Amino acid sequence: MPAELTFVSPNRARPPRHLADLSPQDRQAAVAELGEKPFRAKQLAQHYFGHLESDTAAMTDLPAASRERLGEALLPRLLTVVRHVTCDGGMTRKTLWRAFDGVMFESVLMRYPDRVTLCVSSQAGCGMNCPFCATGQNGLTRNLSTGEIVDQIVSVARDLERGEVAGGPGRIGNIVFMGMGEPLANYRRVFDAVRRITDPVPGGLGLSQRGVTISTVGLVPAMHKLAAERTQVRLAVSLHAPDDELRDELVPVNNRWPVAEVLDAAWHYADVTGRRVSIEYALIRDINDQAWRADMLGELLAGQLTHVNLIPLNPTPGSKWTASRPEDEREFVRRLQAHGVSVTIRDTRGQEIDGACGQLAAAEK
């Protein structure tokens, strides 16, 4: 592997080009530029995506004289683990990553009896400025590259395969773009990452499109663009309020694309893909958890191909808000169900390690 890259100030340089940034055709061209035979690109991809191997020194089917050159050009080190923090007996693991330029961001691995889910970041920080979210309060540092997104997944998948995570060897089945950042604000790189996640090996990791979820606070043009891709990726809309007056405060982008436009785009996505849209709703005590708001939400969603994920608000430093009372949460569920709306309360995994929804802040200490 190449030597460790020197850190520079954020935004002064782009992340190094990586195999995961490139389509199979572009990989062949890149390998040819190095004076190697084009089929070497497929060999590299087979190791990286198929065997989860990033160290060209271990790729013994490559000529010894070519390994270092190929590694430096196409498999540079993008991410360094700063630390892992675990809870739930090690079944939930938050990873703090440092990128080549010193920028930091987080991902969260969650193991359940029947599935393994990885929550990945698409940006370092977030520019959406939602006041109840720790990530949004820290602001946006920069977009992550496709390679940086994919390398989170490959690195964690490697640890799982090698039995380095509690629970023994395993495989990731679900990828959710619900970590740091607004995925649709980094559309091209996120969608390229989806291709790398779901293309068959050696084109990509070979995960099912139906196991990938992309969340958004409601960037309507990008939602329509995603619908036009006609994938089977699930769309999750972070709504958090059924009325524009409150949503303008909780999700400031609502001032640009109000509730009606966001939901119209969501229903269009469901119509085009046939996939149920998830509505994410963080329950905040005495703010958005009133019974009348549950009725309003139920009326908006009734008859649509949708499911509501109610999220008990996770605490963040300095926040004036807290989670709803249990009795208000139960009534909210009851009111939605009375409108025929499917609803569940999300498992608040990772709260103890600031790894739950809205808590990611990439703090080094």
CSV table of C-alpha atoms in Angstrom, one decimal:
chain,number,residue,atom,x,y,z
A,1,MET,CA,0.0,0.0,0.0
A,2,PRO,CA,1.2,3.6,-0.6
A,3,ALA,CA,2.5,5.6,2.3
A,4,GLU,CA,0.1,7.5,4.6
A,5,LEU,CA,-1.0,10.7,2.9
A,6,THR,CA,-0.2,14.0,4.6
A,7,PHE,CA,-3.2,15.8,6.0
A,8,VAL,CA,-4.0,19.2,4.5
A,9,SER,CA,-6.7,21.8,5.3
A,10,PRO,CA,-10.3,20.8,4.3
A,11,ASN,CA,-11.4,21.9,0.9
A,12,ARG,CA,-7.9,22.5,-0.5
A,13,ALA,CA,-7.7,19.3,-2.4
A,14,ARG,CA,-10.0,16.6,-3.8
A,15,PRO,CA,-9.8,13.1,-2.4
A,16,PRO,CA,-7.4,10.9,-4.4
A,17,ARG,CA,-8.9,9.0,-7.3
A,18,HIS,CA,-10.0,5.5,-6.2
A,19,LEU,CA,-11.2,2.4,-8.0
A,20,ALA,CA,-14.6,2.9,-6.5
A,21,ASP,CA,-14.9,6.3,-8.1
A,22,LEU,CA,-14.7,4.8,-11.6
A,23,SER,CA,-17.1,2.8,-13.8
A,24,PRO,CA,-15.8,-0.6,-15.1
A,25,GLN,CA,-15.0,1.1,-18.4
A,26,ASP,CA,-13.1,4.0,-16.8
A,27,ARG,CA,-11.2,1.5,-14.7
A,28,GLN,CA,-9.9,-0.2,-17.8
A,29,ALA,CA,-8.8,3.1,-19.2
A,30,ALA,CA,-7.1,4.1,-16.0
A,31,VAL,CA,-5.2,0.8,-15.9
A,32,ALA,CA,-4.2,1.2,-19.6
A,33,GLU,CA,-2.8,4.7,-18.8
A,34,LEU,CA,-0.5,3.0,-16.4
A,35,GLY,CA,0.8,0.8,-19.2
A,36,GLU,CA,-1.0,-2.3,-17.8
A,37,LYS,CA,-3.2,-4.6,-19.7
A,38,PRO,CA,-6.9,-3.6,-19.4
A,39,PHE,CA,-7.9,-6.9,-17.7
A,40,ARG,CA,-5.9,-5.9,-14.7
A,41,ALA,CA,-8.8,-3.5,-13.8
A,42,LYS,CA,-11.1,-6.5,-13.4
A,43,GLN,CA,-8.6,-8.3,-11.3
A,44,LEU,CA,-8.3,-5.2,-9.0
A,45,ALA,CA,-12.0,-4.9,-8.8
A,46,GLN,CA,-12.4,-8.6,-8.0
A,47,HIS,CA,-10.1,-8.2,-5.0
A,48,TYR,CA,-11.6,-5.0,-3.8
A,49,PHE,CA,-15.3,-5.7,-4.3
A,50,GLY,CA,-15.3,-9.5,-4.2
A,51,HIS,CA,-12.7,-10.2,-1.6
A,52,LEU,CA,-12.8,-6.8,0.3
A,53,GLU,CA,-9.1,-6.5,-0.1
A,54,SER,CA,-7.4,-3.1,-0.5
A,55,ASP,CA,-3.8,-4.1,-0.1
A,56,THR,CA,-2.3,-4.8,-3.5
A,57,ALA,CA,0.6,-6.6,-1.8
A,58,ALA,CA,-1.8,-9.4,-1.1
A,59,MET,CA,-3.0,-9.6,-4.7
A,60,THR,CA,-0.6,-12.4,-5.8
A,61,ASP,CA,-2.3,-12.8,-9.2
A,62,LEU,CA,-0.9,-9.4,-10.2
A,63,PRO,CA,2.7,-9.1,-11.3
A,64,ALA,CA,4.9,-8.1,-8.4
A,65,ALA,CA,6.3,-5.2,-10.3
A,66,SER,CA,2.8,-3.8,-10.9
A,67,ARG,CA,1.3,-4.1,-7.5
A,68,GLU,CA,2.6,-0.9,-5.9
A,69,ARG,CA,2.0,1.2,-9.0
A,70,LEU,CA,-1.6,0.0,-9.3
A,71,GLY,CA,-2.2,0.4,-5.6
A,72,GLU,CA,-0.9,4.0,-5.6
A,73,ALA,CA,-3.0,4.9,-8.6
A,74,LEU,CA,-6.3,3.1,-7.9
A,75,LEU,CA,-6.4,1.9,-4.3
A,76,PRO,CA,-5.0,4.8,-2.3
A,77,ARG,CA,-5.8,4.9,1.4
A,78,LEU,CA,-8.9,7.1,1.7
A,79,LEU,CA,-10.0,6.6,5.3
A,80,THR,CA,-8.3,5.9,8.6
A,81,VAL,CA,-10.2,4.7,11.6
A,82,VAL,CA,-9.8,7.1,14.5
A,83,ARG,CA,-11.8,4.9,16.8
A,84,HIS,CA,-14.7,2.4,17.2
A,85,VAL,CA,-17.2,2.9,20.0
A,86,THR,CA,-19.7,0.1,20.8
A,87,CYS,CA,-22.8,-0.6,22.8
A,88,ASP,CA,-25.5,-3.4,22.8
A,89,GLY,CA,-22.8,-5.9,23.7
A,90,GLY,CA,-20.8,-4.8,20.6
A,91,MET,CA,-23.7,-5.4,18.2
A,92,THR,CA,-23.9,-1.6,17.6
A,93,ARG,CA,-20.6,0.0,16.5
A,94,LYS,CA,-19.9,3.6,15.6
A,95,THR,CA,-16.8,4.3,13.6
A,96,LEU,CA,-15.1,7.7,13.5
A,97,TRP,CA,-13.2,8.1,10.2
A,98,ARG,CA,-10.5,10.6,9.2
A,99,ALA,CA,-10.2,11.3,5.5
A,100,PHE,CA,-7.0,12.2,3.6
A,101,ASP,CA,-7.4,15.9,4.5
A,102,GLY,CA,-8.2,15.5,8.1
A,103,VAL,CA,-12.0,15.8,7.7
A,104,MET,CA,-13.9,13.5,10.0
A,105,PHE,CA,-17.3,11.8,9.8
A,106,GLU,CA,-19.0,8.7,11.2
A,107,SER,CA,-20.8,5.5,10.2
A,108,VAL,CA,-22.8,3.1,12.4
A,109,LEU,CA,-23.1,-0.6,12.1
A,110,MET,CA,-26.1,-2.3,13.6
A,111,ARG,CA,-26.4,-6.1,14.0
A,112,TYR,CA,-29.9,-7.6,14.5
A,113,PRO,CA,-30.8,-11.3,14.8
A,114,ASP,CA,-32.1,-11.3,11.2
A,115,ARG,CA,-30.1,-8.6,9.5
A,116,VAL,CA,-27.0,-6.4,9.4
A,117,THR,CA,-27.4,-2.7,8.6
A,118,LEU,CA,-24.8,-0.1,8.0
A,119,CYS,CA,-25.7,3.6,8.2
A,120,VAL,CA,-23.2,5.5,6.1
A,121,SER,CA,-22.4,9.2,5.7
A,122,SER,CA,-22.5,11.0,2.4
A,123,GLN,CA,-21.1,14.4,3.6
A,124,ALA,CA,-18.8,15.6,6.3
A,125,GLY,CA,-21.3,17.6,8.3
A,126,CYS,CA,-24.6,18.8,6.9
A,127,GLY,CA,-25.9,22.1,5.5
A,128,MET,CA,-29.6,21.6,6.1
A,129,ASN,CA,-29.4,23.3,9.6
A,130,CYS,CA,-32.2,21.3,11.2
A,131,PRO,CA,-32.1,22.6,14.8
A,132,PHE,CA,-32.8,19.2,16.6
A,133,CYS,CA,-30.0,17.4,14.8
A,134,ALA,CA,-26.4,17.5,16.0
A,135,THR,CA,-25.0,17.0,12.5
A,136,GLY,CA,-27.0,19.9,11.1
A,137,GLN,CA,-25.9,22.2,13.9
A,138,ASN,CA,-22.2,21.6,13.0
A,139,GLY,CA,-22.7,22.8,9.4
A,140,LEU,CA,-21.3,21.3,6.2
A,141,THR,CA,-17.6,20.8,5.7
A,142,ARG,CA,-17.6,19.1,2.3
A,143,ASN,CA,-19.2,16.4,0.2
A,144,LEU,CA,-17.7,12.9,0.4
A,145,SER,CA,-16.4,11.3,-2.8
A,146,THR,CA,-17.9,8.1,-4.2
A,147,GLY,CA,-14.8,6.3,-3.1
A,148,GLU,CA,-15.1,7.7,0.5
A,149,ILE,CA,-18.7,6.5,0.7
A,150,VAL,CA,-18.0,3.1,-0.7
A,151,ASP,CA,-14.8,2.6,1.3
A,152,GLN,CA,-16.9,3.0,4.6
A,153,ILE,CA,-18.9,0.0,3.4
A,154,VAL,CA,-16.0,-2.1,2.2
A,155,SER,CA,-14.0,-1.5,5.4
A,156,VAL,CA,-16.9,-2.5,7.6
A,157,ALA,CA,-17.8,-5.5,5.5
A,158,ARG,CA,-14.2,-6.7,5.7
A,159,ASP,CA,-14.3,-6.5,9.5
A,160,LEU,CA,-17.5,-8.4,9.5
A,161,GLU,CA,-16.3,-11.1,7.2
A,162,ARG,CA,-13.1,-11.5,9.3
A,163,GLY,CA,-15.1,-11.9,12.5
A,164,GLU,CA,-13.8,-8.6,14.0
A,165,VAL,CA,-17.2,-7.4,15.1
A,166,ALA,CA,-19.2,-8.9,18.0
A,167,GLY,CA,-21.5,-11.7,16.8
A,168,GLY,CA,-19.0,-13.5,14.7
A,169,PRO,CA,-18.5,-13.4,10.9
A,170,GLY,CA,-21.3,-11.9,8.9
A,171,ARG,CA,-22.4,-9.9,5.9
A,172,ILE,CA,-24.0,-6.5,5.4
A,173,GLY,CA,-27.5,-6.8,4.0
A,174,ASN,CA,-28.8,-3.2,4.2
A,175,ILE,CA,-27.2,0.1,3.5
A,176,VAL,CA,-29.0,3.3,4.7
A,177,PHE,CA,-27.8,6.7,3.7
A,178,MET,CA,-28.9,8.2,7.0
A,179,GLY,CA,-25.5,9.1,8.5
A,180,MET,CA,-24.0,12.6,8.3
A,181,GLY,CA,-25.2,14.8,5.4
A,182,GLU,CA,-28.1,15.2,3.0
A,183,PRO,CA,-27.5,12.5,0.4
A,184,LEU,CA,-29.4,14.2,-2.4
A,185,ALA,CA,-27.3,17.4,-1.9
A,186,ASN,CA,-24.4,15.2,-3.1
A,187,TYR,CA,-26.5,13.5,-5.7
A,188,ARG,CA,-24.0,12.4,-8.4
A,189,ARG,CA,-21.5,10.8,-5.9
A,190,VAL,CA,-24.2,9.2,-3.9
A,191,PHE,CA,-25.9,7.7,-6.9
A,192,ASP,CA,-22.5,6.5,-8.3
A,193,ALA,CA,-22.0,4.9,-4.8
A,194,VAL,CA,-25.3,3.1,-5.1
A,195,ARG,CA,-24.1,1.7,-8.4
A,196,ARG,CA,-20.9,0.4,-6.8
A,197,ILE,CA,-22.9,-1.0,-3.9
A,198,THR,CA,-25.4,-2.9,-6.1
A,199,ASP,CA,-23.6,-3.8,-9.4
A,200,PRO,CA,-22.6,-7.5,-9.4
A,201,VAL,CA,-19.1,-8.4,-8.5
A,202,PRO,CA,-16.6,-7.3,-9.8
A,203,GLY,CA,-18.4,-4.2,-11.0
A,204,GLY,CA,-19.5,-3.6,-7.4
A,205,LEU,CA,-20.4,-5.3,-4.1
A,206,GLY,CA,-23.5,-7.1,-5.5
A,207,LEU,CA,-25.9,-6.0,-2.8
A,208,SER,CA,-29.6,-5.9,-3.7
A,209,GLN,CA,-31.0,-2.4,-4.6
A,210,ARG,CA,-33.9,-3.2,-2.4
A,211,GLY,CA,-31.5,-3.3,0.5
A,212,VAL,CA,-30.5,0.3,0.0
A,213,THR,CA,-32.3,3.3,1.4
A,214,ILE,CA,-31.6,7.0,0.6
A,215,SER,CA,-33.0,9.6,2.9
A,216,THR,CA,-33.7,13.2,2.2
A,217,VAL,CA,-35.2,16.2,3.9
A,218,GLY,CA,-37.1,17.0,0.7
A,219,LEU,CA,-34.9,18.2,-2.1
A,220,VAL,CA,-37.7,18.0,-4.7
A,221,PRO,CA,-35.8,18.3,-8.0
A,222,ALA,CA,-33.3,15.6,-6.8
A,223,MET,CA,-36.2,13.4,-5.7
A,224,HIS,CA,-37.6,13.5,-9.2
A,225,LYS,CA,-34.2,12.9,-10.6
A,226,LEU,CA,-33.9,9.8,-8.5
A,227,ALA,CA,-37.3,8.6,-9.6
A,228,ALA,CA,-36.1,8.9,-13.2
A,229,GLU,CA,-33.3,6.5,-12.5
A,230,ARG,CA,-35.9,3.8,-12.0
A,231,THR,CA,-34.0,1.8,-9.4
A,232,GLN,CA,-35.5,-0.3,-6.6
A,233,VAL,CA,-33.8,1.8,-4.0
A,234,ARG,CA,-36.1,2.9,-1.1
A,235,LEU,CA,-36.7,6.6,-0.6
A,236,ALA,CA,-37.0,7.9,3.0
A,237,VAL,CA,-38.4,11.4,3.5
A,238,SER,CA,-37.5,13.2,6.8
A,239,LEU,CA,-40.8,15.0,7.3
A,240,HIS,CA,-41.0,15.7,11.0
A,241,ALA,CA,-44.1,17.9,10.7
A,242,PRO,CA,-47.3,17.8,8.6
A,243,ASP,CA,-47.8,21.6,8.4
A,244,ASP,CA,-45.6,24.2,6.8
A,245,GLU,CA,-45.6,26.5,9.8
A,246,LEU,CA,-43.8,24.1,12.0
A,247,ARG,CA,-41.8,22.4,9.3
A,248,ASP,CA,-40.3,25.7,8.3
A,249,GLU,CA,-38.7,25.8,11.8
A,250,LEU,CA,-37.7,22.1,12.1
A,251,VAL,CA,-36.6,21.6,8.5
A,252,PRO,CA,-35.5,25.0,7.1
A,253,VAL,CA,-35.4,23.7,3.5
A,254,ASN,CA,-39.2,23.6,3.8
A,255,ASN,CA,-39.1,27.3,3.0
A,256,ARG,CA,-38.1,26.3,-0.5
A,257,TRP,CA,-40.0,23.1,-1.0
A,258,PRO,CA,-43.1,22.9,1.3
A,259,VAL,CA,-44.8,19.8,2.5
A,260,ALA,CA,-47.2,19.5,-0.4
A,261,GLU,CA,-44.4,19.6,-3.0
A,262,VAL,CA,-42.3,17.1,-1.0
A,263,LEU,CA,-45.1,14.6,-0.6
A,264,ASP,CA,-46.1,15.0,-4.3
A,265,ALA,CA,-42.5,14.1,-5.2
A,266,ALA,CA,-42.6,11.1,-2.8
A,267,TRP,CA,-45.8,9.8,-4.3
A,268,HIS,CA,-44.3,10.2,-7.8
A,269,TYR,CA,-41.3,8.1,-6.6
A,270,ALA,CA,-43.6,5.4,-5.3
A,271,ASP,CA,-45.7,5.4,-8.5
A,272,VAL,CA,-42.6,5.1,-10.7
A,273,THR,CA,-40.7,2.4,-8.7
A,274,GLY,CA,-43.5,0.6,-7.0
A,275,ARG,CA,-41.6,0.9,-3.7
A,276,ARG,CA,-43.1,2.1,-0.5
A,277,VAL,CA,-41.8,5.4,0.7
A,278,SER,CA,-40.7,5.7,4.3
A,279,ILE,CA,-41.8,8.9,6.2
A,280,GLU,CA,-39.4,9.6,9.0
A,281,TYR,CA,-40.9,11.6,11.9
A,282,ALA,CA,-38.9,12.5,15.0
A,283,LEU,CA,-41.3,12.8,17.9
A,284,ILE,CA,-40.4,16.0,19.9
A,285,ARG,CA,-42.2,16.6,23.2
A,286,ASP,CA,-44.9,19.3,22.9
A,287,ILE,CA,-43.5,20.4,19.5
A,288,ASN,CA,-44.8,18.0,16.9
A,289,ASP,CA,-46.4,15.2,18.8
A,290,GLN,CA,-49.9,16.6,19.3
A,291,ALA,CA,-52.8,14.3,18.5
A,292,TRP,CA,-54.2,16.9,16.0
A,293,ARG,CA,-50.9,16.8,14.1
A,294,ALA,CA,-51.1,13.0,14.0
A,295,ASP,CA,-54.5,13.4,12.4
A,296,MET,CA,-53.2,15.9,10.0
A,297,LEU,CA,-50.3,13.6,9.1
A,298,GLY,CA,-52.7,10.7,8.7
A,299,GLU,CA,-54.9,12.6,6.3
A,300,LEU,CA,-51.9,13.5,4.2
A,301,LEU,CA,-50.7,9.9,4.0
A,302,ALA,CA,-53.9,7.9,3.9
A,303,GLY,CA,-54.2,5.7,0.8
A,304,GLN,CA,-50.5,6.2,-0.3
A,305,LEU,CA,-47.8,3.6,-0.7
A,306,THR,CA,-46.0,4.6,2.5
A,307,HIS,CA,-44.9,3.6,6.0
A,308,VAL,CA,-44.2,5.9,8.9
A,309,ASN,CA,-41.1,5.5,11.0
A,310,LEU,CA,-41.6,7.3,14.3
A,311,ILE,CA,-38.3,8.2,15.9
A,312,PRO,CA,-38.2,9.1,19.6
A,313,LEU,CA,-36.0,12.2,19.6
A,314,ASN,CA,-32.5,11.4,20.6
A,315,PRO,CA,-30.8,13.8,22.9
A,316,THR,CA,-28.1,16.1,21.6
A,317,PRO,CA,-25.9,18.5,23.5
A,318,GLY,CA,-27.5,21.9,24.2
A,319,SER,CA,-30.8,21.0,22.7
A,320,LYS,CA,-33.9,22.5,24.2
A,321,TRP,CA,-36.1,19.6,23.0
A,322,THR,CA,-36.6,16.1,24.2
A,323,ALA,CA,-38.5,12.9,23.4
A,324,SER,CA,-42.3,12.7,23.6
A,325,ARG,CA,-44.0,11.3,26.6
A,326,PRO,CA,-44.9,7.6,26.2
A,327,GLU,CA,-48.6,8.3,26.4
A,328,ASP,CA,-48.3,10.9,23.6
A,329,GLU,CA,-46.2,8.5,21.5
A,330,ARG,CA,-48.9,5.8,21.9
A,331,GLU,CA,-51.7,8.2,20.9
A,332,PHE,CA,-49.8,9.4,17.9
A,333,VAL,CA,-49.5,5.8,16.7
A,334,ARG,CA,-53.1,5.1,17.4
A,335,ARG,CA,-54.2,8.2,15.4
A,336,LEU,CA,-52.1,7.3,12.4
A,337,GLN,CA,-53.4,3.7,12.4
A,338,ALA,CA,-56.9,5.0,12.6
A,339,HIS,CA,-56.3,6.6,9.2
A,340,GLY,CA,-55.1,3.3,7.8
A,341,VAL,CA,-51.4,4.3,7.8
A,342,SER,CA,-48.7,1.7,8.5
A,343,VAL,CA,-46.5,2.9,11.4
A,344,THR,CA,-43.7,1.6,13.6
A,345,ILE,CA,-41.5,3.1,16.3
A,346,ARG,CA,-37.9,3.0,15.3
A,347,ASP,CA,-35.4,1.1,17.5
A,348,THR,CA,-33.1,3.8,19.0
A,349,ARG,CA,-29.9,1.8,18.6
A,350,GLY,CA,-26.7,3.6,19.5
A,351,GLN,CA,-28.1,6.3,21.7
A,352,GLU,CA,-25.5,5.6,24.5
A,353,ILE,CA,-22.7,6.2,22.1
A,354,ASP,CA,-24.2,9.2,20.3
A,355,GLY,CA,-24.7,7.0,17.3
A,356,ALA,CA,-28.5,7.2,16.9
A,357,CYS,CA,-30.5,9.3,14.4
A,358,GLY,CA,-29.6,12.9,14.7
A,359,GLN,CA,-26.6,12.4,17.0
A,360,LEU,CA,-23.7,12.0,14.7
A,361,ALA,CA,-21.2,14.9,15.2
A,362,ALA,CA,-17.8,13.4,14.4
A,363,ALA,CA,-16.3,14.6,17.7
A,364,GLU,CA,-12.7,13.5,18.1
A,365,LYS,CA,-13.0,13.3,21.9
